[in-house]
Short mmCIF file of C-alpha atoms and ligand atoms in Angstrom, two decimals:
data_model
loop_
_atom_site.label_atom_id
_atom_site.label_comp_id
_atom_site.label_asym_id
_atom_site.label_seq_id
_atom_site.Cartn_x
_atom_site.Cartn_y
_atom_site.Cartn_z
CA MET A 1 56.23 -5.35 94.26
CA SER A 2 58.90 -7.89 93.56
CA SER A 3 62.52 -6.82 93.32
CA TYR A 4 65.61 -8.28 91.72
CA ASN A 5 69.27 -8.30 92.50
CA GLN A 6 71.50 -6.16 90.37
CA GLU A 7 73.59 -8.94 88.85
CA ILE A 8 74.76 -8.64 85.28
CA ILE A 9 72.85 -11.11 83.13
CA ALA A 10 73.70 -12.47 79.70
CA ALA A 11 72.05 -14.72 77.13
CA ILE A 12 71.99 -15.54 73.44
CA SER A 13 68.95 -13.70 72.11
CA THR A 14 68.79 -15.22 68.64
CA PRO A 15 67.52 -18.74 67.82
CA VAL A 16 69.84 -21.71 68.15
CA GLY A 17 71.35 -22.74 64.82
CA GLU A 18 73.34 -21.28 61.99
CA GLY A 19 72.55 -17.82 60.70
CA ALA A 20 74.22 -14.72 59.35
CA ILE A 21 74.51 -13.17 62.79
CA SER A 22 73.70 -14.02 66.39
CA ILE A 23 73.21 -11.59 69.22
CA VAL A 24 74.46 -12.04 72.75
CA ARG A 25 72.74 -9.67 75.10
CA VAL A 26 74.18 -8.38 78.35
CA SER A 27 72.39 -6.18 80.86
CA GLY A 28 73.05 -4.75 84.29
CA HIS A 29 74.96 -2.07 86.08
CA GLY A 30 78.66 -2.38 85.21
CA CYS A 31 78.16 -4.51 82.11
CA LEU A 32 80.15 -2.06 79.96
CA TYR A 33 83.18 -2.55 82.26
CA LEU A 34 82.70 -6.30 82.09
CA ILE A 35 82.62 -6.41 78.27
CA ASP A 36 85.60 -4.05 78.06
CA LYS A 37 87.69 -6.84 79.62
CA ILE A 38 87.11 -9.05 76.59
CA PHE A 39 86.36 -6.55 73.80
CA LYS A 40 89.23 -5.13 71.81
CA GLY A 41 88.16 -2.18 69.66
CA LYS A 42 89.37 1.33 68.90
CA PHE A 43 88.38 2.52 72.36
CA HIS A 44 86.64 1.29 75.49
CA LEU A 45 82.89 0.76 75.46
CA THR A 46 82.76 2.60 78.79
CA ASP A 47 83.78 5.69 76.84
CA ALA A 48 81.26 5.12 74.06
CA ASN A 49 78.22 7.30 73.56
CA PRO A 50 74.84 5.66 74.13
CA HIS A 51 73.17 4.08 71.09
CA THR A 52 76.39 3.61 69.17
CA ILE A 53 77.84 0.53 67.54
CA HIS A 54 81.50 -0.45 67.69
CA PHE A 55 83.59 -2.82 65.67
CA GLY A 56 86.12 -5.00 67.49
CA SER A 57 87.02 -8.51 68.61
CA ILE A 58 86.03 -10.63 71.55
CA VAL A 59 89.18 -12.24 72.87
CA ASN A 60 89.86 -15.29 75.03
CA ASP A 61 91.87 -15.29 78.26
CA LYS A 62 95.11 -15.38 76.21
CA GLY A 63 94.08 -12.33 74.22
CA LYS A 64 93.36 -14.32 71.05
CA ALA A 65 90.32 -13.32 68.99
CA LEU A 66 87.28 -15.59 69.27
CA ASP A 67 85.30 -13.59 66.72
CA GLU A 68 85.01 -10.20 65.10
CA VAL A 69 81.88 -8.50 66.37
CA LEU A 70 79.83 -5.33 66.49
CA ALA A 71 78.98 -4.19 70.00
CA ALA A 72 75.92 -1.98 70.45
CA VAL A 73 75.99 0.17 73.56
CA PHE A 74 72.88 1.32 75.45
CA ARG A 75 72.95 3.38 78.57
CA SER A 76 70.48 3.50 81.40
CA PRO A 77 67.64 4.41 81.33
CA ASN A 78 67.31 4.27 77.54
CA SER A 79 67.50 0.56 76.92
CA TYR A 80 65.20 -2.45 76.75
CA THR A 81 65.71 -3.26 80.42
CA THR A 82 66.37 0.42 81.37
CA GLU A 83 69.81 -0.72 82.61
CA ASP A 84 73.17 -0.33 80.86
CA MET A 85 73.23 -2.90 78.09
CA VAL A 86 75.54 -4.27 75.41
CA GLU A 87 74.35 -6.31 72.49
CA ILE A 88 77.13 -8.21 70.79
CA ASN A 89 76.47 -9.03 67.14
CA CYS A 90 78.73 -11.93 66.26
CA HIS A 91 78.92 -14.45 63.44
CA GLY A 92 75.89 -16.68 63.60
CA GLY A 93 77.38 -20.06 64.34
CA TRP A 94 76.24 -22.10 67.31
CA PHE A 95 79.81 -22.82 68.47
CA VAL A 96 81.23 -19.31 68.20
CA THR A 97 78.16 -17.69 69.79
CA ASN A 98 78.37 -20.04 72.75
CA LYS A 99 82.10 -19.37 73.11
CA ILE A 100 81.34 -15.65 73.44
CA LEU A 101 78.57 -16.26 75.94
CA GLN A 102 80.85 -18.55 78.00
CA ARG A 103 83.54 -15.88 77.98
CA ILE A 104 81.08 -13.30 79.31
CA LEU A 105 79.93 -15.70 82.03
CA GLU A 106 83.57 -16.40 83.00
CA CYS A 107 84.01 -12.67 83.53
CA GLY A 108 81.26 -12.57 86.12
CA ALA A 109 77.90 -12.30 84.38
CA ARG A 110 75.16 -14.77 85.20
CA MET A 111 73.09 -16.68 82.63
CA ALA A 112 69.75 -14.90 82.23
CA GLU A 113 66.58 -16.78 83.05
CA PRO A 114 63.80 -17.03 80.43
CA GLY A 115 62.23 -13.60 79.93
CA GLU A 116 64.53 -11.98 82.46
CA PHE A 117 65.37 -8.98 80.26
CA THR A 118 61.66 -8.25 79.82
CA LYS A 119 61.05 -8.91 83.51
CA ARG A 120 63.62 -6.23 84.33
CA ALA A 121 61.92 -3.83 81.92
CA PHE A 122 58.74 -4.45 83.92
CA LEU A 123 60.31 -4.27 87.37
CA ASN A 124 62.04 -1.03 86.38
CA GLY A 125 58.70 0.41 85.31
CA ARG A 126 59.36 0.83 81.59
CA ILE A 127 56.45 -1.42 80.65
CA ASP A 128 53.58 -2.86 82.66
CA LEU A 129 52.72 -6.53 82.99
CA ALA A 130 50.13 -6.64 80.20
CA GLN A 131 52.70 -5.09 77.88
CA ALA A 132 55.34 -7.59 78.95
CA GLU A 133 52.92 -10.41 78.16
CA ALA A 134 52.26 -8.80 74.78
CA VAL A 135 55.97 -9.13 73.97
CA ALA A 136 55.68 -12.92 74.30
CA ASP A 137 52.46 -12.95 72.26
CA LEU A 138 54.01 -10.84 69.54
CA ILE A 139 56.90 -13.27 69.21
CA LYS A 140 54.47 -16.18 68.97
CA ALA A 141 52.03 -14.44 66.59
CA ARG A 142 51.44 -16.49 63.46
CA SER A 143 48.73 -14.47 61.76
CA ASP A 144 47.74 -10.89 60.99
CA LEU A 145 45.01 -10.92 63.60
CA ALA A 146 47.21 -12.39 66.33
CA HIS A 147 49.77 -9.75 65.46
CA LYS A 148 47.16 -6.99 65.68
CA VAL A 149 45.97 -8.07 69.14
CA SER A 150 49.46 -8.32 70.58
CA ILE A 151 50.74 -5.07 69.11
CA SER A 152 47.75 -3.14 70.45
CA GLN A 153 48.40 -4.65 73.89
CA LEU A 154 52.10 -3.85 73.60
CA GLU A 155 51.22 -0.24 72.84
CA GLY A 156 49.36 -0.24 76.13
CA LYS A 157 45.74 -0.01 74.89
CA LEU A 158 44.44 -2.63 77.31
CA SER A 159 46.46 -1.17 80.17
CA GLN A 160 45.14 2.35 79.48
CA GLN A 161 41.58 1.11 79.62
CA ILE A 162 42.22 -0.74 82.89
CA ILE A 163 43.93 2.31 84.39
CA HIS A 164 41.00 4.48 83.29
CA ILE A 165 38.48 2.13 84.92
CA ASN A 166 40.55 1.94 88.08
CA SER A 167 40.75 5.70 88.38
CA GLN A 168 36.95 5.92 88.16
CA LEU A 169 36.69 3.31 90.93
CA ILE A 170 39.20 5.15 93.10
CA HIS A 171 37.15 8.31 92.65
CA LEU A 172 34.02 6.49 93.81
CA ILE A 173 35.81 5.17 96.87
CA SER A 174 37.00 8.65 97.76
CA LEU A 175 33.40 9.91 97.59
CA ILE A 176 32.15 7.07 99.77
CA GLU A 177 34.95 7.43 102.29
CA LEU A 178 34.58 11.17 102.51
CA GLU A 179 31.01 10.63 103.48
CA LEU A 180 32.06 8.12 106.16
CA ASP A 181 34.16 10.90 107.72
CA PHE A 182 31.04 12.98 108.14
CA ILE A 183 28.79 10.14 109.27
CA GLU A 184 28.50 11.50 112.82
CA GLU A 185 27.11 14.76 111.54
CA ASN A 186 24.68 12.86 109.33
CA ILE A 187 25.82 14.75 106.28
CA VAL A 188 25.07 13.06 102.95
CA LEU A 189 27.52 14.10 100.28
CA THR A 190 26.75 11.65 97.56
CA ASP A 191 23.58 10.37 96.10
CA LYS A 192 23.55 6.59 96.62
CA ASN A 193 21.73 6.05 93.36
CA SER A 194 24.35 7.89 91.42
CA ILE A 195 27.02 5.62 92.94
CA ILE A 196 25.05 2.55 91.95
CA GLU A 197 24.55 4.01 88.50
CA LYS A 198 28.30 4.60 88.07
CA LEU A 199 29.18 1.13 89.36
CA ARG A 200 26.73 -0.36 86.88
CA LEU A 201 28.33 1.51 83.99
CA ILE A 202 31.77 0.28 84.98
CA LEU A 203 30.45 -3.24 85.41
CA THR A 204 29.05 -3.16 81.87
CA GLU A 205 32.37 -1.91 80.57
CA LEU A 206 34.15 -4.82 82.24
CA GLN A 207 31.61 -7.31 80.96
CA LYS A 208 32.13 -6.05 77.42
CA LEU A 209 35.86 -6.58 77.79
CA ILE A 210 35.27 -10.12 79.04
CA GLU A 211 33.05 -10.83 76.04
CA THR A 212 35.90 -10.02 73.68
CA TYR A 213 37.96 -12.86 75.15
CA GLN A 214 36.47 -15.56 72.97
CA GLN A 215 37.45 -13.67 69.84
CA GLY A 216 40.78 -12.54 71.26
CA LYS A 217 41.67 -16.12 72.10
CA LEU A 218 40.73 -17.31 68.63
CA TYR A 219 42.84 -14.55 67.11
CA ARG A 220 45.77 -15.36 69.32
CA GLU A 221 45.76 -19.13 69.36
CA GLY A 222 44.05 -19.91 66.10
CA ILE A 223 40.87 -21.88 65.45
CA LYS A 224 41.10 -25.64 65.73
CA VAL A 225 39.53 -27.21 62.66
CA VAL A 226 39.37 -31.00 62.57
CA ILE A 227 38.61 -32.87 59.37
CA ALA A 228 36.65 -35.97 60.29
CA GLY A 229 34.59 -38.56 58.48
CA MET A 230 34.47 -42.14 57.28
CA PRO A 231 37.55 -43.73 55.71
CA ASN A 232 38.17 -42.75 52.09
CA SER A 233 35.86 -39.72 52.18
CA GLY A 234 38.76 -37.53 51.01
CA LYS A 235 39.89 -35.96 54.30
CA SER A 236 43.58 -36.06 53.51
CA SER A 237 42.87 -34.78 49.99
CA LEU A 238 41.04 -31.79 51.50
CA LEU A 239 43.90 -31.10 53.91
CA ASN A 240 46.35 -31.09 51.01
CA LEU A 241 44.07 -28.83 48.99
CA LEU A 242 43.71 -26.30 51.83
CA LEU A 243 47.44 -26.31 52.50
CA GLU A 244 48.25 -26.29 48.78
CA GLU A 245 50.84 -28.99 49.28
CA ASP A 246 51.05 -32.77 49.33
CA ARG A 247 51.25 -32.99 53.08
CA ALA A 248 49.22 -36.13 53.80
CA ILE A 249 49.29 -39.48 52.02
CA VAL A 250 46.25 -40.03 49.82
CA THR A 251 45.36 -43.48 48.47
CA PRO A 252 42.18 -45.23 47.33
CA ILE A 253 42.61 -47.68 50.22
CA PRO A 254 40.26 -46.90 53.13
CA GLY A 255 42.18 -46.52 56.38
CA THR A 256 45.21 -44.77 54.86
CA THR A 257 45.62 -42.12 57.56
CA ARG A 258 46.44 -43.54 60.98
CA ASP A 259 48.27 -40.72 62.67
CA ILE A 260 47.08 -37.20 63.36
CA ILE A 261 48.45 -34.57 60.97
CA GLU A 262 48.37 -30.94 62.07
CA GLU A 263 49.23 -27.84 60.05
CA ASN A 264 48.44 -24.12 60.15
CA PHE A 265 46.70 -22.17 57.46
CA ILE A 266 45.32 -18.68 57.15
CA ILE A 267 41.93 -17.39 55.97
CA ASN A 268 41.44 -13.60 55.84
CA GLY A 269 44.38 -13.05 58.17
CA ALA A 270 43.05 -15.45 60.80
CA LEU A 271 45.00 -18.51 61.88
CA PHE A 272 43.36 -21.91 61.57
CA ARG A 273 44.94 -25.05 62.95
CA LEU A 274 43.95 -27.84 60.66
CA THR A 275 43.97 -31.49 61.72
CA ASP A 276 43.55 -34.53 59.49
CA THR A 277 42.34 -37.63 61.29
CA ALA A 278 41.97 -41.34 60.68
CA GLY A 279 38.63 -42.28 59.09
CA ILE A 280 36.16 -43.47 61.70
CA ARG A 281 35.13 -47.12 61.47
CA LEU A 282 35.29 -50.34 63.46
CA SER A 283 38.57 -52.08 62.81
CA ASN A 284 40.55 -55.12 63.94
CA ASP A 285 43.84 -53.49 63.16
CA THR A 286 45.61 -52.35 66.33
CA ILE A 287 47.20 -49.35 64.64
CA GLU A 288 43.96 -48.24 63.07
CA ILE A 289 42.06 -48.67 66.35
CA GLU A 290 44.55 -46.29 67.99
CA GLY A 291 44.16 -43.90 65.02
CA VAL A 292 40.39 -43.88 65.44
CA ARG A 293 40.74 -43.29 69.18
CA ARG A 294 42.92 -40.25 68.44
CA SER A 295 40.38 -39.03 65.89
CA HIS A 296 37.69 -39.00 68.58
CA GLU A 297 40.06 -37.18 70.93
CA LYS A 298 40.77 -34.49 68.33
CA ILE A 299 37.08 -34.10 67.57
CA GLN A 300 36.46 -33.39 71.25
CA GLU A 301 39.17 -30.70 71.34
CA SER A 302 38.06 -28.99 68.12
CA ASP A 303 36.46 -25.58 67.62
CA ILE A 304 34.98 -26.64 64.27
CA ILE A 305 34.55 -30.10 62.74
CA LEU A 306 34.57 -30.42 58.98
CA PHE A 307 32.59 -33.61 58.56
CA LEU A 308 33.47 -34.97 55.16
CA VAL A 309 31.02 -37.17 53.24
CA ASP A 310 31.88 -39.06 50.07
CA ILE A 311 28.79 -38.12 48.08
CA SER A 312 29.45 -40.70 45.37
CA LYS A 313 28.44 -43.50 47.74
CA ASP A 314 24.95 -45.04 47.91
CA ILE A 315 24.44 -45.59 51.60
CA PHE A 316 24.97 -42.92 54.28
CA GLU A 317 23.74 -44.66 57.44
CA ASP A 318 27.06 -44.41 59.28
CA GLU A 319 27.52 -40.76 58.32
CA ILE A 320 24.03 -39.82 59.48
CA ARG A 321 24.55 -41.58 62.79
CA LEU A 322 27.91 -39.85 63.39
CA ILE A 323 26.61 -36.41 62.38
CA ASN A 324 23.61 -36.79 64.69
CA GLN A 325 25.89 -37.79 67.51
CA LEU A 326 28.10 -34.71 66.99
CA ILE A 327 25.04 -32.45 66.86
CA PHE A 328 23.79 -34.09 70.06
CA GLU A 329 27.16 -33.33 71.65
CA ARG A 330 26.65 -29.68 70.64
CA LYS A 331 29.74 -29.66 68.47
CA THR A 332 30.19 -26.96 65.88
CA ILE A 333 29.99 -28.99 62.72
CA LEU A 334 30.26 -28.09 59.06
CA ILE A 335 29.08 -30.89 56.80
CA VAL A 336 31.09 -31.06 53.58
CA LEU A 337 29.96 -33.13 50.61
CA ASN A 338 33.06 -34.23 48.76
CA LYS A 339 33.67 -35.82 45.35
CA ILE A 340 30.95 -33.75 43.66
CA ASP A 341 32.88 -34.25 40.42
CA LEU A 342 31.62 -37.87 40.41
CA VAL A 343 27.87 -37.11 40.69
CA ASP A 344 25.21 -34.95 39.01
CA ASP A 345 23.53 -31.87 40.49
CA GLU A 346 20.39 -33.88 41.30
CA THR A 347 22.39 -36.20 43.59
CA ILE A 348 24.08 -33.27 45.27
CA SER A 349 20.82 -31.62 46.30
CA ASN A 350 18.64 -34.69 46.88
CA ASN A 351 20.89 -37.07 48.76
CA PRO A 352 19.86 -38.10 52.30
CA ILE A 353 22.52 -35.90 53.94
CA SER A 354 21.40 -32.72 52.16
CA THR A 355 17.73 -33.36 52.89
CA GLN A 356 18.13 -34.51 56.47
CA PHE A 357 20.51 -31.75 57.54
CA GLN A 358 19.20 -28.91 55.40
CA VAL A 359 19.08 -26.50 58.35
CA PHE A 360 22.85 -26.74 58.65
CA PRO A 361 25.38 -25.09 56.39
CA ILE A 362 26.69 -27.67 53.92
CA GLY A 363 29.84 -27.24 51.87
CA LYS A 364 30.09 -28.88 48.46
CA ILE A 365 33.51 -29.56 47.04
CA SER A 366 35.71 -31.71 44.96
CA ALA A 367 39.01 -32.18 46.74
CA ILE A 368 40.44 -33.44 43.44
CA THR A 369 39.44 -30.61 41.09
CA GLY A 370 39.29 -27.87 43.73
CA THR A 371 35.69 -26.93 42.90
CA GLY A 372 33.94 -25.19 45.81
CA ILE A 373 37.08 -24.74 47.94
CA HIS A 374 36.84 -20.95 47.87
CA GLU A 375 33.26 -21.04 49.16
CA LEU A 376 34.26 -23.62 51.77
CA LYS A 377 36.97 -21.33 53.14
CA LYS A 378 34.41 -18.53 53.42
CA LEU A 379 32.03 -20.85 55.26
CA ILE A 380 34.77 -21.92 57.68
CA PHE A 381 35.70 -18.31 58.38
CA ASN A 382 32.08 -17.22 58.91
CA ILE A 383 31.34 -20.11 61.25
CA ALA A 384 34.51 -19.42 63.25
CA PHE A 385 33.66 -15.78 63.79
CA SER A 386 29.85 -15.78 63.84
CA GLY A 387 28.07 -15.05 67.06
CA ILE A 388 31.21 -13.63 68.57
CA PRO A 389 30.88 -10.11 69.94
CA LEU A 390 32.94 -7.45 68.23
CA PRO A 391 35.86 -5.79 70.00
CA SER A 392 34.92 -3.38 72.78
CA GLU A 393 34.27 0.25 71.85
CA ALA A 394 37.92 1.11 72.30
CA GLY A 395 38.76 -1.74 69.90
CA ILE A 396 40.47 -3.71 72.64
CA LEU A 397 40.47 -7.47 72.68
CA VAL A 398 41.26 -9.47 75.78
CA SER A 399 43.19 -12.52 74.61
CA ASN A 400 44.86 -13.73 77.77
CA GLU A 401 43.20 -16.12 80.23
CA ARG A 402 44.93 -14.45 83.17
CA HIS A 403 43.43 -11.12 82.19
CA ARG A 404 40.01 -12.66 81.72
CA GLN A 405 40.10 -14.18 85.21
CA ALA A 406 41.11 -10.85 86.72
CA LEU A 407 38.23 -9.12 84.91
CA VAL A 408 35.77 -11.77 86.07
CA SER A 409 36.80 -11.42 89.69
CA ALA A 410 36.57 -7.63 89.41
CA THR A 411 32.99 -7.91 88.09
CA LYS A 412 32.10 -10.21 90.98
CA SER A 413 33.39 -7.66 93.47
CA LEU A 414 31.48 -4.86 91.78
CA GLU A 415 28.29 -6.92 91.83
CA LEU A 416 28.75 -7.33 95.58
CA ALA A 417 29.35 -3.58 95.93
CA ILE A 418 26.14 -2.85 94.02
CA ASP A 419 24.23 -5.34 96.19
CA SER A 420 25.54 -3.70 99.34
CA ALA A 421 24.56 -0.26 98.07
CA ASN A 422 21.11 -1.51 97.09
CA ASN A 423 20.66 -3.01 100.55
CA ASN A 424 21.63 0.25 102.20
CA LEU A 425 24.66 -1.28 103.86
CA SER A 426 27.24 1.07 105.28
CA GLY A 427 29.69 2.72 102.90
CA GLU A 428 32.49 0.66 104.40
CA PHE A 429 31.06 -2.52 102.89
CA ILE A 430 30.73 -0.90 99.50
CA SER A 431 34.23 0.44 99.48
CA VAL A 432 35.78 -2.89 100.56
CA ASP A 433 34.32 -4.56 97.48
CA ILE A 434 35.31 -1.73 95.18
CA ARG A 435 38.82 -1.98 96.57
CA SER A 436 39.01 -5.67 95.82
CA ALA A 437 37.85 -4.94 92.25
CA ILE A 438 40.66 -2.41 91.95
CA ASP A 439 43.13 -5.01 93.21
CA SER A 440 41.92 -7.58 90.70
CA LEU A 441 42.26 -5.11 87.85
CA GLY A 442 45.68 -4.12 89.17
CA THR A 443 46.96 -7.65 88.59
CA ILE A 444 46.46 -7.14 84.84
CA THR A 445 48.87 -4.24 84.65
CA GLY A 446 51.04 -5.64 87.42
CA GLU A 447 50.34 -2.85 89.88
CA VAL A 448 49.33 -5.66 92.20
CA THR A 449 51.42 -8.77 91.77
CA THR A 450 53.19 -11.66 93.45
CA ASP A 451 56.40 -13.52 92.69
CA ASP A 452 54.31 -16.52 91.68
CA ILE A 453 52.42 -14.55 89.06
CA LEU A 454 55.64 -13.09 87.69
CA ASN A 455 57.47 -16.43 87.60
CA ASN A 456 54.54 -17.99 85.85
CA ILE A 457 54.47 -15.32 83.19
CA PHE A 458 58.17 -14.94 82.52
CA SER A 459 59.02 -18.64 82.57
CA ASN A 460 57.01 -18.90 79.35
CA PHE A 461 59.35 -16.52 77.57
CA CYS A 462 62.34 -17.57 75.54
CA ILE A 463 65.81 -17.14 77.00
CA GLY A 464 67.36 -13.88 75.88
CA LYS A 465 64.03 -12.00 75.67
N1 GTP B 501 36.93 -38.24 42.22
C1 GTP B 501 37.33 -37.80 43.39
N2 GTP B 501 38.12 -38.55 44.16
C2 GTP B 501 38.51 -38.06 45.34
C3 GTP B 501 38.10 -36.80 45.81
N3 GTP B 501 38.65 -36.59 47.03
C4 GTP B 501 39.39 -37.68 47.31
N4 GTP B 501 39.30 -38.58 46.30
C5 GTP B 501 39.93 -39.89 46.25
O1 GTP B 501 39.43 -40.67 47.30
C6 GTP B 501 40.45 -41.56 47.80
C7 GTP B 501 40.62 -41.34 49.29
O2 GTP B 501 41.12 -40.07 49.52
P1 GTP B 501 41.85 -39.70 50.87
O3 GTP B 501 42.07 -38.24 50.82
O4 GTP B 501 42.99 -40.57 51.12
O5 GTP B 501 40.68 -40.04 51.89
P2 GTP B 501 40.72 -40.07 53.47
O6 GTP B 501 39.40 -39.62 53.94
O7 GTP B 501 41.90 -39.33 53.96
O8 GTP B 501 40.89 -41.60 53.77
P3 GTP B 501 41.44 -42.32 55.10
O9 GTP B 501 42.74 -41.68 55.46
O10 GTP B 501 41.61 -43.72 54.68
O11 GTP B 501 40.42 -42.16 56.17
C8 GTP B 501 41.69 -41.20 47.00
O12 GTP B 501 41.83 -42.13 45.95
C9 GTP B 501 41.43 -39.82 46.46
O13 GTP B 501 42.10 -39.56 45.26
C10 GTP B 501 37.23 -36.03 44.97
O14 GTP B 501 36.83 -34.90 45.27
N5 GTP B 501 36.90 -36.57 43.78
MG1 MG B 502 43.45 -39.83 55.08
#
C-alpha cells in the first residue's frame, strides 16, 4: 500500500473563471492552525466545532483584508479526506481566489496535485479505488445513464460484488490448503468436483461482469454517431435538426462542410456524440481533400454510421458502392433516406437503395420538415443498445477499462485453476492460480495496488478534487 507524507495541501476546487463564489480547499494535520494565521473572525478556527461555518476575512501579511469569506471547518476523521480540513468560500473572482490560495501557500501549505484530496480519502481508507474512480466519472457524467453507472459505483456496488467474490475464493483456498496440511495422512477433506463446481460458478459471475463492459462504456463515454454520405445529401441539416440548433452551415452548394463538427445529444437518457463530416467525393480542392480524409477517419472511429442518401436524386451508384464497402468493413450502418418531402411514396419504397438493402434498417426523413426524425432517434437508440447484454444480476455495470482488464486476468487465472483441478494436479497449483485471481480482483478495489496505478488514476482528476 502506498503512503503519503502529512503535508498540508491546498487548491482551488471550483472552476477557473468568474462566479458567485469560489472554494479554496485545505487539508492536512494542522491546517486549522495554518488558516488561523490569516483568518480574522470572531474566534479561532482551532476552537470551532466540527462541521461549522464561520464568517471572517482573509488578511495579507500587513493584516489588510483580501476578501470576506466563510470558512467551513471539518475535523478528522469526518471529512472528505478524513483529515482536518477547511474550505474557504470566497468571492468568485479569478484574481481574489488566487490571492487567497497564494496566501495559504505562503503560510506553509503545498499546492495539491490533481485528485490528491480524493487520493488521501482512498489512502486513509474512507473509500476504495473503484469508488475514487467513480468520483471522477461522476464529475464527467453528461447523461442520465452515465450518472447512474458512476453513482452506483460510488456507492460501492461494484466493490461489494468484488469483495463478495474474493471472499468466496479465499474460502476455497482455505479448504484446499487445509487439505494440504493433512496430505501425509491421506485425508481428503474436500470433494474435488465441488471445488471445480464452485470455481466454475465464480468464473461465470466474472464473465457476466465483463460482458456488461460494452454497455457500461457506452453509458459512460457516449455512443459515437457519424453522419456520412455524398455531398449535399443533407448531413449538416440532419445534425442541426437533431441538435435543434443551427450549428452547422447548410447551403445548396455540394462540398459545404469541410471540417468535422462534433456535438453531444441525448436520446432516452443516453449520451450520443454526433459528428458531421464532409461529403465524400473525389475533389481537386486541397481543403476538401483534407475534409474527406477526416471523414474517412471519423467513419473508422464510429460506433454507428448514419449514411445519408439524397433520395430525390436519380442515380445512386456512388452511394451503393460506399454502403457496400462499409458493410464489407463490418461497420454498424444505418441507412437514412433524406429529402422524402421531394418525392412520392412510390419512390421511397422502390428506389435502388431500399430494394438492394432491404435487410437493413432504413430511416426515412426530411431534414427540412422534420418528418421521420422521431422514428430515426428510436432507430439510433435501438441499434446502439441492441445485442448488448443487460447489466449483471446485481445491476452492476463495469464501465472502466482498468476494471475490465483486472476481471479478464482473474478469469484467466480461474480457468488455469480449473484446468489444474481437472488434471488432478496438487492443491498447491490450484491455490496459486486462485490467489492470482484474488490479486487481480484486488486491484479493482485497490486492496492490491502500486504507485504507478495510483498515479495513473489520480492524474486524470481535476486539481482540487
Ligand atoms: N427539400 C429538402 N432539402 C433538403 C433536405 N435536407 C437538406 N436539404 C437541402 O440540401 C442542401 C444541402 O444540405 P446540407 O445539409 O448542407 O448537406 P450536406 O450533406 O451537409 O452537404 P455537404 O456539407 O456539402 O457535404 C441544402 O440546400 C439543404 O437545404 C430535405 O430533407 N429536404
Ligand atoms: Mg454539410
